[in-house]
Amino acid sequence: MQRTTLPSGLEIEALGRCTGSFCSEVATLAVTLLRHDGSKDKHTYGMCQPHVDARYVSAEEYAKHRQQWGSSTLGQSVYERDHYEIRPLTEQEATEVAYEQAAPERWEAEGRIGAFRRIVALHQCEKIDGILVDATSAQIVVAVHDALNEKNRAKYGQMPVGVMVDFALRHTS
Ligand SMILES: [Zn+2]
């Protein structure tokens, strides 16, 4: 999965997912660290309700947890809820998350270049027409494709996969 910052500034995993480790839930809450002077940290993370409930605990629970586990890395990491702003997504954030969730449909509709986009977003190698494409190659193919005009895009999209990657490599370095 690839961490993404949406236009609203909310950070999420690909497909609008929660930034909690290995989580496949959709982000429904926004979590921002509050600094000692009361200002907000520049990062706001999209998370799911279960992750927020498990991670951000009361001062009392936090103290208990520290007593039990100390600074040991055993036991789940917990944080004091009071040190964070935790709120539902704004309308804009929710719209952007929904758009990310719908990405697979867009990739599907776009055909082969959509498969390259999927590799970039999920940061996962995939075979396209029998050729294994990694995230780095996919990223430059998408960048080159998107920089072309419409007519050349169509042409580029019809080249064999190996040629597409080769062409992109030669035109981006
Ligand atoms: Zn989660």
GROMACS .gro file of C-alpha atoms and ligand atoms in nm:
model
  174
    1MET     CA    1   0.000   0.000   0.000
    2GLN     CA    2   0.113   0.349  -0.075
    3ARG     CA    3   0.060   0.641   0.163
    4THR     CA    4  -0.114   0.928  -0.015
    5THR     CA    5  -0.189   1.286   0.084
    6LEU     CA    6  -0.528   1.395  -0.046
    7PRO     CA    7  -0.586   1.754  -0.169
    8SER     CA    8  -0.751   1.832   0.168
    9GLY     CA    9  -0.425   1.733   0.342
   10LEU     CA   10  -0.561   1.411   0.492
   11GLU     CA   11  -0.308   1.127   0.474
   12ILE     CA   12  -0.443   0.785   0.388
   13GLU     CA   13  -0.330   0.455   0.245
   14ALA     CA   14  -0.423   0.366  -0.113
   15LEU     CA   15  -0.795   0.306  -0.175
   16GLY     CA   16  -0.893   0.545   0.104
   17ARG     CA   17  -0.780   0.303   0.372
   18CYS     CA   18  -0.690   0.358   0.736
   19THR     CA   19  -0.324   0.441   0.808
   20GLY     CA   20  -0.315   0.195   1.099
   21SER     CA   21  -0.073  -0.090   1.033
   22PHE     CA   22  -0.197  -0.344   0.780
   23CYS     CA   23  -0.550  -0.218   0.802
   24SER     CA   24  -0.801  -0.280   0.524
   25GLU     CA   25  -1.077  -0.063   0.673
   26VAL     CA   26  -1.175   0.265   0.512
   27ALA     CA   27  -1.066   0.580   0.697
   28THR     CA   28  -1.361   0.748   0.870
   29LEU     CA   29  -1.180   0.959   1.133
   30ALA     CA   30  -0.908   1.222   1.116
   31VAL     CA   31  -0.632   1.218   1.379
   32THR     CA   32  -0.399   1.512   1.440
   33LEU     CA   33  -0.134   1.543   1.711
   34LEU     CA   34  -0.175   1.853   1.929
   35ARG     CA   35   0.158   2.010   2.020
   36HIS     CA   36   0.244   2.131   2.370
   37ASP     CA   37   0.166   2.489   2.272
   38GLY     CA   38  -0.178   2.377   2.154
   39SER     CA   39  -0.105   2.411   1.782
   40LYS     CA   40  -0.177   2.123   1.549
   41ASP     CA   41   0.084   1.904   1.387
   42LYS     CA   42   0.096   1.940   1.008
   43HIS     CA   43   0.006   1.574   0.955
   44THR     CA   44  -0.352   1.453   0.981
   45TYR     CA   45  -0.404   1.081   0.946
   46GLY     CA   46  -0.714   0.904   0.824
   47MET     CA   47  -0.801   0.610   1.049
   48CYS     CA   48  -1.080   0.362   1.111
   49GLN     CA   49  -1.285   0.361   1.431
   50PRO     CA   50  -1.146   0.028   1.565
   51HIS     CA   51  -0.787   0.150   1.527
   52VAL     CA   52  -0.864   0.481   1.696
   53ASP     CA   53  -1.040   0.304   1.985
   54ALA     CA   54  -0.750   0.065   2.035
   55ARG     CA   55  -0.475   0.323   2.004
   56TYR     CA   56  -0.593   0.643   2.166
   57VAL     CA   57  -0.679   0.583   2.528
   58SER     CA   58  -0.760   0.789   2.837
   59ALA     CA   59  -0.477   0.922   3.056
   60GLU     CA   60  -0.570   0.661   3.314
   61GLU     CA   61  -0.553   0.372   3.069
   62TYR     CA   62  -0.233   0.512   2.929
   63ALA     CA   63  -0.070   0.520   3.275
   64LYS     CA   64  -0.184   0.163   3.338
   65HIS     CA   65  -0.042   0.053   3.008
   66ARG     CA   66   0.292   0.219   3.086
   67GLN     CA   67   0.300   0.045   3.422
   68GLN     CA   68   0.235  -0.291   3.266
   69TRP     CA   69   0.462  -0.264   2.963
   70GLY     CA   70   0.698   0.022   3.045
   71SER     CA   71   0.893   0.123   2.739
   72SER     CA   72   0.898  -0.237   2.618
   73THR     CA   73   0.792  -0.286   2.261
   74LEU     CA   74   0.575  -0.577   2.368
   75GLY     CA   75   0.209  -0.497   2.392
   76GLN     CA   76   0.031  -0.264   2.156
   77SER     CA   77   0.141   0.098   2.124
   78VAL     CA   78  -0.111   0.332   2.283
   79TYR     CA   79  -0.128   0.709   2.297
   80GLU     CA   80  -0.305   0.958   2.520
   81ARG     CA   81  -0.623   1.060   2.350
   82ASP     CA   82  -0.609   1.408   2.505
   83HIS     CA   83  -0.297   1.484   2.305
   84TYR     CA   84  -0.480   1.437   1.976
   85GLU     CA   85  -0.762   1.595   1.789
   86ILE     CA   86  -0.984   1.309   1.673
   87ARG     CA   87  -1.283   1.403   1.461
   88PRO     CA   88  -1.505   1.268   1.183
   89LEU     CA   89  -1.394   1.347   0.829
   90THR     CA   90  -1.504   1.678   0.685
   91GLU     CA   91  -1.733   1.665   0.384
   92GLN     CA   92  -1.439   1.738   0.154
   93GLU     CA   93  -1.223   1.468   0.314
   94ALA     CA   94  -1.506   1.213   0.295
   95THR     CA   95  -1.560   1.295  -0.074
   96GLU     CA   96  -1.190   1.251  -0.146
   97VAL     CA   97  -1.176   0.921   0.044
   98ALA     CA   98  -1.479   0.795  -0.150
   99TYR     CA   99  -1.303   0.892  -0.474
  100GLU     CA  100  -0.996   0.689  -0.370
  101GLN     CA  101  -1.217   0.394  -0.280
  102ALA     CA  102  -1.356   0.399  -0.632
  103ALA     CA  103  -1.008   0.390  -0.792
  104PRO     CA  104  -1.028   0.019  -0.895
  105GLU     CA  105  -1.330   0.097  -1.113
  106ARG     CA  106  -1.139   0.380  -1.283
  107TRP     CA  107  -0.834   0.159  -1.340
  108GLU     CA  108  -1.057  -0.110  -1.485
  109ALA     CA  109  -1.225   0.136  -1.720
  110GLU     CA  110  -0.894   0.275  -1.838
  111GLY     CA  111  -0.761  -0.057  -1.961
  112ARG     CA  112  -0.389  -0.123  -1.972
  113ILE     CA  113  -0.265   0.213  -1.843
  114GLY     CA  114  -0.507   0.158  -1.554
  115ALA     CA  115  -0.311  -0.156  -1.465
  116PHE     CA  116   0.005   0.060  -1.442
  117ARG     CA  117  -0.181   0.304  -1.214
  118ARG     CA  118  -0.290   0.015  -0.992
  119ILE     CA  119   0.072  -0.101  -0.953
  120VAL     CA  120   0.176   0.252  -0.851
  121ALA     CA  121  -0.110   0.299  -0.603
  122LEU     CA  122  -0.082  -0.041  -0.438
  123HIS     CA  123   0.299  -0.044  -0.462
  124GLN     CA  124   0.283  -0.401  -0.575
  125CYS     CA  125   0.442  -0.572  -0.876
  126GLU     CA  126   0.198  -0.715  -1.126
  127LYS     CA  127   0.216  -0.886  -1.462
  128ILE     CA  128   0.082  -0.690  -1.757
  129ASP     CA  129   0.056  -0.895  -2.076
  130GLY     CA  130   0.284  -1.151  -1.913
  131ILE     CA  131   0.557  -0.902  -1.821
  132LEU     CA  132   0.630  -0.831  -1.456
  133VAL     CA  133   0.614  -0.456  -1.391
  134ASP     CA  134   0.742  -0.303  -1.065
  135ALA     CA  135   0.615   0.014  -0.898
  136THR     CA  136   0.909   0.229  -1.012
  137SER     CA  137   0.868   0.133  -1.379
  138ALA     CA  138   0.491   0.173  -1.354
  139GLN     CA  139   0.534   0.520  -1.207
  140ILE     CA  140   0.745   0.648  -1.495
  141VAL     CA  141   0.514   0.488  -1.754
  142VAL     CA  142   0.216   0.668  -1.597
  143ALA     CA  143   0.408   0.997  -1.580
  144VAL     CA  144   0.511   0.974  -1.947
  145HIS     CA  145   0.161   0.869  -2.054
  146ASP     CA  146  -0.004   1.157  -1.871
  147ALA     CA  147   0.240   1.410  -2.018
  148LEU     CA  148   0.153   1.312  -2.377
  149ASN     CA  149  -0.127   1.466  -2.580
  150GLU     CA  150  -0.437   1.261  -2.641
  151LYS     CA  151  -0.334   1.125  -2.980
  152ASN     CA  152   0.008   1.013  -2.858
  153ARG     CA  153  -0.140   0.870  -2.541
  154ALA     CA  154  -0.349   0.632  -2.745
  155LYS     CA  155  -0.043   0.533  -2.949
  156TYR     CA  156   0.174   0.491  -2.643
  157GLY     CA  157  -0.090   0.283  -2.469
  158GLN     CA  158  -0.090   0.037  -2.757
  159MET     CA  159   0.283  -0.033  -2.756
  160PRO     CA  160   0.404  -0.365  -2.610
  161VAL     CA  161   0.462  -0.338  -2.234
  162GLY     CA  162   0.841  -0.377  -2.263
  163VAL     CA  163   0.855  -0.096  -2.519
  164MET     CA  164   0.639   0.128  -2.302
  165VAL     CA  165   0.873   0.084  -2.004
  166ASP     CA  166   1.182   0.127  -2.222
  167PHE     CA  167   1.047   0.441  -2.383
  168ALA     CA  168   0.954   0.587  -2.045
  169LEU     CA  169   1.298   0.511  -1.901
  170ARG     CA  170   1.472   0.680  -2.193
  171HIS     CA  171   1.254   0.989  -2.172
  172THR     CA  172   1.261   1.056  -1.800
  173SER     CA  173   1.632   1.042  -1.710
  174ZN      ZN  174  -0.764   0.073   1.087
   0.00000   0.00000   0.00000
